[in-house]
Amino acid sequence: MKTMTLPNTHLEVSNIVLGLMRIVPLGAEEIRSLVGASRDAGINFFDHADVYGSTPHECERRFGDAVTFSAEDRARVAIQSKVGIQSGFWDFSKEHILESVDESLTALKTDYLDTLLLHRPDALVEPDEVAEAFNVLHDAGKVLNFGVSNHTPGQVELLKRSVAQPLIVNQVQLSITHAPLIAAGMSANMAGLDQSIDRDNGILDYCRLNNITLQAWSPFQKGFFDGIFLNDRENYSALNDVIYDLSRTYGAPPAAIAIAWITRHPAHMQVVLGTTSVQHLLDSAVGSDITLTREEWYRLFTAAGHILP
């Protein structure tokens, strides 16, 4: 398992993250098995959000009830949560951020979060309020580091005008087939080509220039929760042919090749795996140690339908 140091921190973390969004149907022992398998594979980063579950903090609570970390173990793992999504509206108010983080800490049974992300942009955000909330949390030792999820460069810059702490993470959707943040840059200045449309205002280059780690969620999704491309022969026959060819080349599961396509990128991204299957987790995690060649990376890129002008 490859590791990385998150910029502006002392956090040495795996480049594969276990996302806990789907653990509600699991029993406590199943949650422990999933977390234990991930740690045995070298994963030490766990991703939550206050909104995950059928009620607020439900997934955090299930995790906290099932998994107990000693003080020594807690220092060896990173726990991340997100705040801001309420039922029917978004809320980056100081009051909500502080209240929700306290509830997250209680649910997770931990004294602090290693990272807290603002979960999708709030159109009514007041950066000064966010800054006040972050200062309270940081000064109290409740949150060590901060970041965002699904934010554009301009939205990050707006926050940075007020927020004192570095924003070290931007969590975004990315897979071989859902890759506008990469594909648009490959076809810049090409009139009449849908791929050339910049849909995120240059998130990729901005994050690389500003030492912000991109975390890729839904690494197997065809689009926005449209199902997965692995074994989808009807829509992605050519891509699956290349994936299985490289799977044989590397002696690795097909899922690992899809992960390796993301981790091969020089932006040094983390990949968030939201699976509840231990086997799928282990298959995918193998991709951390595969370094695709340039030719192989571009074979996957074009087989997915992206264009090299």
CSV table of C-alpha atoms in Angstrom, one decimal:
chain,number,residue,atom,x,y,z
A,1,MET,CA,0.0,0.0,0.0
A,2,LYS,CA,1.5,3.3,-1.1
A,3,THR,CA,1.4,6.1,1.5
A,4,MET,CA,1.7,9.9,1.2
A,5,THR,CA,2.0,12.9,3.5
A,6,LEU,CA,-0.9,15.2,3.2
A,7,PRO,CA,0.5,18.7,2.3
A,8,ASN,CA,0.8,21.1,5.2
A,9,THR,CA,0.3,18.3,7.7
A,10,HIS,CA,2.3,15.5,9.4
A,11,LEU,CA,-0.3,13.0,8.4
A,12,GLU,CA,1.2,9.9,6.7
A,13,VAL,CA,-1.8,8.2,5.1
A,14,SER,CA,-2.6,5.5,2.6
A,15,ASN,CA,-3.6,6.6,-0.9
A,16,ILE,CA,-6.6,4.4,-0.6
A,17,VAL,CA,-9.4,5.5,1.7
A,18,LEU,CA,-12.2,3.4,3.2
A,19,GLY,CA,-15.6,5.3,2.8
A,20,LEU,CA,-18.2,4.3,5.3
A,21,MET,CA,-21.3,5.7,3.6
A,22,ARG,CA,-23.0,2.3,3.1
A,23,ILE,CA,-22.4,0.5,6.4
A,24,VAL,CA,-25.9,0.9,7.9
A,25,PRO,CA,-27.1,-2.7,6.8
A,26,LEU,CA,-24.0,-4.3,8.4
A,27,GLY,CA,-23.8,-5.8,11.8
A,28,ALA,CA,-21.2,-4.7,14.3
A,29,GLU,CA,-19.0,-7.7,13.6
A,30,GLU,CA,-19.2,-7.1,9.8
A,31,ILE,CA,-18.1,-3.5,10.3
A,32,ARG,CA,-15.2,-4.7,12.4
A,33,SER,CA,-14.2,-7.2,9.7
A,34,LEU,CA,-14.4,-4.5,7.0
A,35,VAL,CA,-12.3,-2.1,9.0
A,36,GLY,CA,-9.9,-4.8,10.1
A,37,ALA,CA,-9.4,-6.0,6.5
A,38,SER,CA,-8.7,-2.5,5.4
A,39,ARG,CA,-6.1,-2.0,8.0
A,40,ASP,CA,-4.5,-5.3,7.2
A,41,ALA,CA,-4.3,-4.1,3.6
A,42,GLY,CA,-2.5,-0.9,4.7
A,43,ILE,CA,-5.5,1.5,4.7
A,44,ASN,CA,-5.4,3.9,7.6
A,45,PHE,CA,-7.8,6.6,6.4
A,46,PHE,CA,-11.5,6.4,7.1
A,47,ASP,CA,-14.1,8.8,5.5
A,48,HIS,CA,-17.4,9.7,7.0
A,49,ALA,CA,-20.0,12.5,6.8
A,50,ASP,CA,-22.7,13.7,9.1
A,51,VAL,CA,-25.3,13.0,6.5
A,52,TYR,CA,-24.4,9.3,5.8
A,53,GLY,CA,-27.2,7.0,6.9
A,54,SER,CA,-31.0,7.3,7.1
A,55,THR,CA,-30.7,9.7,10.0
A,56,PRO,CA,-27.9,12.3,10.8
A,57,HIS,CA,-24.7,10.7,12.0
A,58,GLU,CA,-26.1,7.2,11.7
A,59,CYS,CA,-23.0,5.7,9.9
A,60,GLU,CA,-20.7,7.5,12.2
A,61,ARG,CA,-22.6,6.1,15.2
A,62,ARG,CA,-22.5,2.5,13.7
A,63,PHE,CA,-18.8,2.9,13.2
A,64,GLY,CA,-18.1,4.3,16.7
A,65,ASP,CA,-20.2,1.5,18.3
A,66,ALA,CA,-18.4,-1.3,16.4
A,67,VAL,CA,-14.8,-0.1,16.3
A,68,THR,CA,-12.7,0.7,19.3
A,69,PHE,CA,-9.3,2.3,18.9
A,70,SER,CA,-6.7,2.3,21.7
A,71,ALA,CA,-4.9,5.7,22.1
A,72,GLU,CA,-2.0,4.2,20.2
A,73,ASP,CA,-4.2,2.9,17.4
A,74,ARG,CA,-6.1,6.2,17.1
A,75,ALA,CA,-2.8,8.0,16.5
A,76,ARG,CA,-2.1,5.6,13.6
A,77,VAL,CA,-5.3,6.2,11.7
A,78,ALA,CA,-6.9,9.3,10.2
A,79,ILE,CA,-10.7,9.9,10.6
A,80,GLN,CA,-12.3,12.4,8.3
A,81,SER,CA,-15.9,13.6,8.3
A,82,LYS,CA,-17.9,16.1,6.3
A,83,VAL,CA,-20.5,18.7,7.3
A,84,GLY,CA,-23.0,21.0,5.6
A,85,ILE,CA,-25.8,18.9,4.0
A,86,GLN,CA,-29.1,19.1,5.7
A,87,SER,CA,-32.4,17.7,4.6
A,88,GLY,CA,-33.5,19.9,1.6
A,89,PHE,CA,-30.8,22.5,2.1
A,90,TRP,CA,-27.1,23.2,2.6
A,91,ASP,CA,-25.8,24.9,5.8
A,92,PHE,CA,-22.3,26.3,6.4
A,93,SER,CA,-23.4,28.4,9.3
A,94,LYS,CA,-21.1,28.6,12.3
A,95,GLU,CA,-23.8,27.2,14.5
A,96,HIS,CA,-24.4,24.2,12.4
A,97,ILE,CA,-20.8,23.4,11.8
A,98,LEU,CA,-20.0,23.5,15.5
A,99,GLU,CA,-23.1,21.5,16.5
A,100,SER,CA,-22.6,18.9,13.8
A,101,VAL,CA,-18.9,18.3,14.6
A,102,ASP,CA,-19.7,17.8,18.3
A,103,GLU,CA,-22.3,15.3,17.3
A,104,SER,CA,-19.8,13.6,14.9
A,105,LEU,CA,-17.2,13.3,17.7
A,106,THR,CA,-19.8,11.8,20.0
A,107,ALA,CA,-21.0,9.3,17.4
A,108,LEU,CA,-17.5,8.3,16.4
A,109,LYS,CA,-16.4,8.1,20.0
A,110,THR,CA,-13.2,10.1,19.3
A,111,ASP,CA,-11.8,13.3,20.7
A,112,TYR,CA,-10.9,14.8,17.4
A,113,LEU,CA,-11.2,14.6,13.6
A,114,ASP,CA,-8.0,14.5,11.6
A,115,THR,CA,-9.8,16.3,8.7
A,116,LEU,CA,-13.2,18.0,8.4
A,117,LEU,CA,-14.5,18.8,4.9
A,118,LEU,CA,-17.3,21.2,3.8
A,119,HIS,CA,-19.6,18.9,2.0
A,120,ARG,CA,-20.6,20.4,-1.4
A,121,PRO,CA,-20.8,24.2,-1.8
A,122,ASP,CA,-23.3,26.2,0.1
A,123,ALA,CA,-24.6,29.1,-2.1
A,124,LEU,CA,-25.4,31.1,1.0
A,125,VAL,CA,-21.9,30.6,2.6
A,126,GLU,CA,-20.5,33.4,4.7
A,127,PRO,CA,-16.7,32.8,4.7
A,128,ASP,CA,-16.2,34.7,7.9
A,129,GLU,CA,-18.7,32.4,9.7
A,130,VAL,CA,-16.9,29.4,8.4
A,131,ALA,CA,-13.6,30.9,9.6
A,132,GLU,CA,-15.0,31.5,13.1
A,133,ALA,CA,-16.2,27.9,13.3
A,134,PHE,CA,-12.9,26.5,12.1
A,135,ASN,CA,-11.0,28.6,14.6
A,136,VAL,CA,-13.1,27.4,17.5
A,137,LEU,CA,-12.7,23.7,16.4
A,138,HIS,CA,-9.0,24.0,15.8
A,139,ASP,CA,-8.2,25.9,19.0
A,140,ALA,CA,-10.2,23.3,21.0
A,141,GLY,CA,-8.3,20.4,19.3
A,142,LYS,CA,-11.5,19.0,17.9
A,143,VAL,CA,-10.4,19.2,14.3
A,144,LEU,CA,-6.8,19.2,13.2
A,145,ASN,CA,-7.1,19.9,9.5
A,146,PHE,CA,-9.7,21.3,7.1
A,147,GLY,CA,-10.8,20.9,3.5
A,148,VAL,CA,-13.7,20.9,1.1
A,149,SER,CA,-15.6,18.5,-1.2
A,150,ASN,CA,-16.8,19.2,-4.7
A,151,HIS,CA,-15.7,22.9,-4.6
A,152,THR,CA,-14.4,24.9,-7.6
A,153,PRO,CA,-11.2,26.9,-7.4
A,154,GLY,CA,-13.1,30.2,-7.0
A,155,GLN,CA,-15.2,28.8,-4.1
A,156,VAL,CA,-12.0,27.6,-2.4
A,157,GLU,CA,-10.4,31.1,-2.9
A,158,LEU,CA,-13.4,32.7,-1.4
A,159,LEU,CA,-13.1,30.6,1.7
A,160,LYS,CA,-9.3,31.2,1.9
A,161,ARG,CA,-9.9,34.9,2.1
A,162,SER,CA,-11.3,34.3,5.6
A,163,VAL,CA,-10.2,30.9,6.8
A,164,ALA,CA,-6.8,30.9,8.6
A,165,GLN,CA,-6.0,27.2,8.3
A,166,PRO,CA,-4.8,25.6,5.0
A,167,LEU,CA,-7.5,23.8,3.0
A,168,ILE,CA,-5.7,20.6,2.3
A,169,VAL,CA,-8.3,18.3,0.6
A,170,ASN,CA,-10.9,18.6,-2.2
A,171,GLN,CA,-13.0,15.5,-2.5
A,172,VAL,CA,-14.4,15.1,-6.1
A,173,GLN,CA,-16.1,12.5,-8.2
A,174,LEU,CA,-13.6,10.7,-10.6
A,175,SER,CA,-13.4,7.4,-12.5
A,176,ILE,CA,-12.1,6.4,-15.9
A,177,THR,CA,-15.5,7.0,-17.4
A,178,HIS,CA,-16.4,10.1,-15.3
A,179,ALA,CA,-13.3,12.2,-15.8
A,180,PRO,CA,-14.2,15.7,-16.9
A,181,LEU,CA,-11.6,17.2,-14.6
A,182,ILE,CA,-8.9,15.4,-16.6
A,183,ALA,CA,-10.5,15.1,-20.0
A,184,ALA,CA,-11.3,18.8,-20.5
A,185,GLY,CA,-7.7,19.7,-20.2
A,186,MET,CA,-6.7,17.1,-22.8
A,187,SER,CA,-8.9,18.8,-25.4
A,188,ALA,CA,-8.5,22.5,-24.6
A,189,ASN,CA,-9.3,25.0,-27.4
A,190,MET,CA,-11.2,22.4,-29.4
A,191,ALA,CA,-14.4,24.0,-30.8
A,192,GLY,CA,-17.5,21.8,-31.0
A,193,LEU,CA,-16.1,19.0,-28.8
A,194,ASP,CA,-18.1,18.3,-25.7
A,195,GLN,CA,-15.1,17.0,-23.9
A,196,SER,CA,-13.4,20.4,-24.2
A,197,ILE,CA,-16.0,22.1,-22.0
A,198,ASP,CA,-14.5,23.0,-18.6
A,199,ARG,CA,-17.1,21.8,-16.1
A,200,ASP,CA,-15.2,22.6,-12.9
A,201,ASN,CA,-13.1,25.7,-13.6
A,202,GLY,CA,-9.8,23.9,-13.6
A,203,ILE,CA,-10.0,22.0,-10.3
A,204,LEU,CA,-7.2,19.6,-11.1
A,205,ASP,CA,-4.5,22.2,-12.0
A,206,TYR,CA,-5.7,24.5,-9.2
A,207,CYS,CA,-5.3,21.8,-6.6
A,208,ARG,CA,-1.9,20.8,-7.9
A,209,LEU,CA,-0.7,24.4,-7.8
A,210,ASN,CA,-2.0,24.9,-4.3
A,211,ASN,CA,-1.0,21.7,-2.6
A,212,ILE,CA,-4.5,20.5,-2.2
A,213,THR,CA,-5.0,16.7,-2.3
A,214,LEU,CA,-7.8,15.4,-4.5
A,215,GLN,CA,-9.8,12.5,-3.1
A,216,ALA,CA,-11.6,10.6,-5.8
A,217,TRP,CA,-15.0,9.2,-4.9
A,218,SER,CA,-17.1,6.7,-6.9
A,219,PRO,CA,-14.0,5.3,-8.7
A,220,PHE,CA,-16.1,2.7,-10.6
A,221,GLN,CA,-19.2,4.8,-11.4
A,222,LYS,CA,-20.1,5.3,-15.1
A,223,GLY,CA,-21.5,8.7,-14.3
A,224,PHE,CA,-23.4,10.3,-11.4
A,225,PHE,CA,-24.6,7.1,-9.7
A,226,ASP,CA,-25.4,5.5,-13.1
A,227,GLY,CA,-24.0,2.1,-12.1
A,228,ILE,CA,-20.5,0.8,-12.6
A,229,PHE,CA,-18.5,0.3,-15.8
A,230,LEU,CA,-16.8,-2.9,-14.7
A,231,ASN,CA,-18.3,-5.8,-16.7
A,232,ASP,CA,-20.7,-3.4,-18.5
A,233,ARG,CA,-20.2,-4.9,-21.9
A,234,GLU,CA,-23.2,-3.2,-23.4
A,235,ASN,CA,-21.8,0.3,-22.9
A,236,TYR,CA,-18.1,-0.1,-22.2
A,237,SER,CA,-17.0,-3.2,-24.1
A,238,ALA,CA,-13.7,-1.7,-25.3
A,239,LEU,CA,-12.8,-0.4,-21.9
A,240,ASN,CA,-13.5,-3.8,-20.2
A,241,ASP,CA,-11.4,-5.5,-22.9
A,242,VAL,CA,-8.4,-3.2,-22.0
A,243,ILE,CA,-9.1,-3.6,-18.2
A,244,TYR,CA,-9.0,-7.4,-18.5
A,245,ASP,CA,-6.0,-7.4,-20.7
A,246,LEU,CA,-4.1,-5.3,-18.1
A,247,SER,CA,-5.5,-7.5,-15.3
A,248,ARG,CA,-3.8,-10.4,-16.9
A,249,THR,CA,-0.6,-8.4,-17.5
A,250,TYR,CA,-0.3,-7.4,-13.8
A,251,GLY,CA,-1.9,-10.5,-12.3
A,252,ALA,CA,-4.3,-8.3,-10.5
A,253,PRO,CA,-8.1,-8.1,-10.2
A,254,PRO,CA,-9.9,-5.9,-12.8
A,255,ALA,CA,-11.0,-3.5,-10.0
A,256,ALA,CA,-7.3,-2.9,-9.2
A,257,ILE,CA,-6.7,-1.6,-12.7
A,258,ALA,CA,-9.5,0.9,-12.4
A,259,ILE,CA,-7.9,2.2,-9.2
A,260,ALA,CA,-4.4,2.2,-10.6
A,261,TRP,CA,-5.6,4.5,-13.4
A,262,ILE,CA,-6.4,7.1,-10.8
A,263,THR,CA,-3.4,6.6,-8.5
A,264,ARG,CA,-1.1,6.8,-11.6
A,265,HIS,CA,-1.9,10.4,-12.1
A,266,PRO,CA,0.9,12.7,-10.9
A,267,ALA,CA,-1.5,14.8,-8.7
A,268,HIS,CA,-1.0,12.1,-6.0
A,269,MET,CA,-4.7,11.5,-5.4
A,270,GLN,CA,-6.4,9.4,-2.8
A,271,VAL,CA,-9.1,7.0,-3.9
A,272,VAL,CA,-12.2,6.6,-1.7
A,273,LEU,CA,-13.6,3.1,-1.7
A,274,GLY,CA,-17.2,2.9,-0.6
A,275,THR,CA,-17.6,-0.8,-0.7
A,276,THR,CA,-19.0,-3.0,2.1
A,277,SER,CA,-17.5,-6.2,0.6
A,278,VAL,CA,-14.2,-7.3,2.1
A,279,GLN,CA,-13.3,-9.1,-1.1
A,280,HIS,CA,-14.0,-6.1,-3.3
A,281,LEU,CA,-12.1,-3.9,-0.9
A,282,LEU,CA,-9.0,-6.2,-1.1
A,283,ASP,CA,-9.3,-6.5,-4.9
A,284,SER,CA,-9.4,-2.7,-5.3
A,285,ALA,CA,-6.7,-2.0,-2.9
A,286,VAL,CA,-4.2,-4.0,-5.0
A,287,GLY,CA,-4.3,-1.0,-7.4
A,288,SER,CA,-2.4,1.1,-5.0
A,289,ASP,CA,0.8,-0.8,-5.8
A,290,ILE,CA,0.4,-0.9,-9.6
A,291,THR,CA,2.1,1.8,-11.6
A,292,LEU,CA,0.6,1.9,-15.1
A,293,THR,CA,2.8,2.9,-18.0
A,294,ARG,CA,1.9,6.0,-19.9
A,295,GLU,CA,0.7,3.9,-22.8
A,296,GLU,CA,-1.5,1.8,-20.6
A,297,TRP,CA,-3.0,4.8,-18.9
A,298,TYR,CA,-3.9,6.4,-22.2
A,299,ARG,CA,-5.2,3.0,-23.5
A,300,LEU,CA,-7.7,3.0,-20.7
A,301,PHE,CA,-8.5,6.7,-21.2
A,302,THR,CA,-9.4,6.3,-24.9
A,303,ALA,CA,-11.1,3.0,-24.4
A,304,ALA,CA,-13.5,4.8,-22.1
A,305,GLY,CA,-14.5,7.1,-24.9
A,306,HIS,CA,-12.3,10.1,-24.2
A,307,ILE,CA,-10.6,11.7,-27.2
A,308,LEU,CA,-7.0,12.5,-27.9
A,309,PRO,CA,-7.3,15.4,-30.4
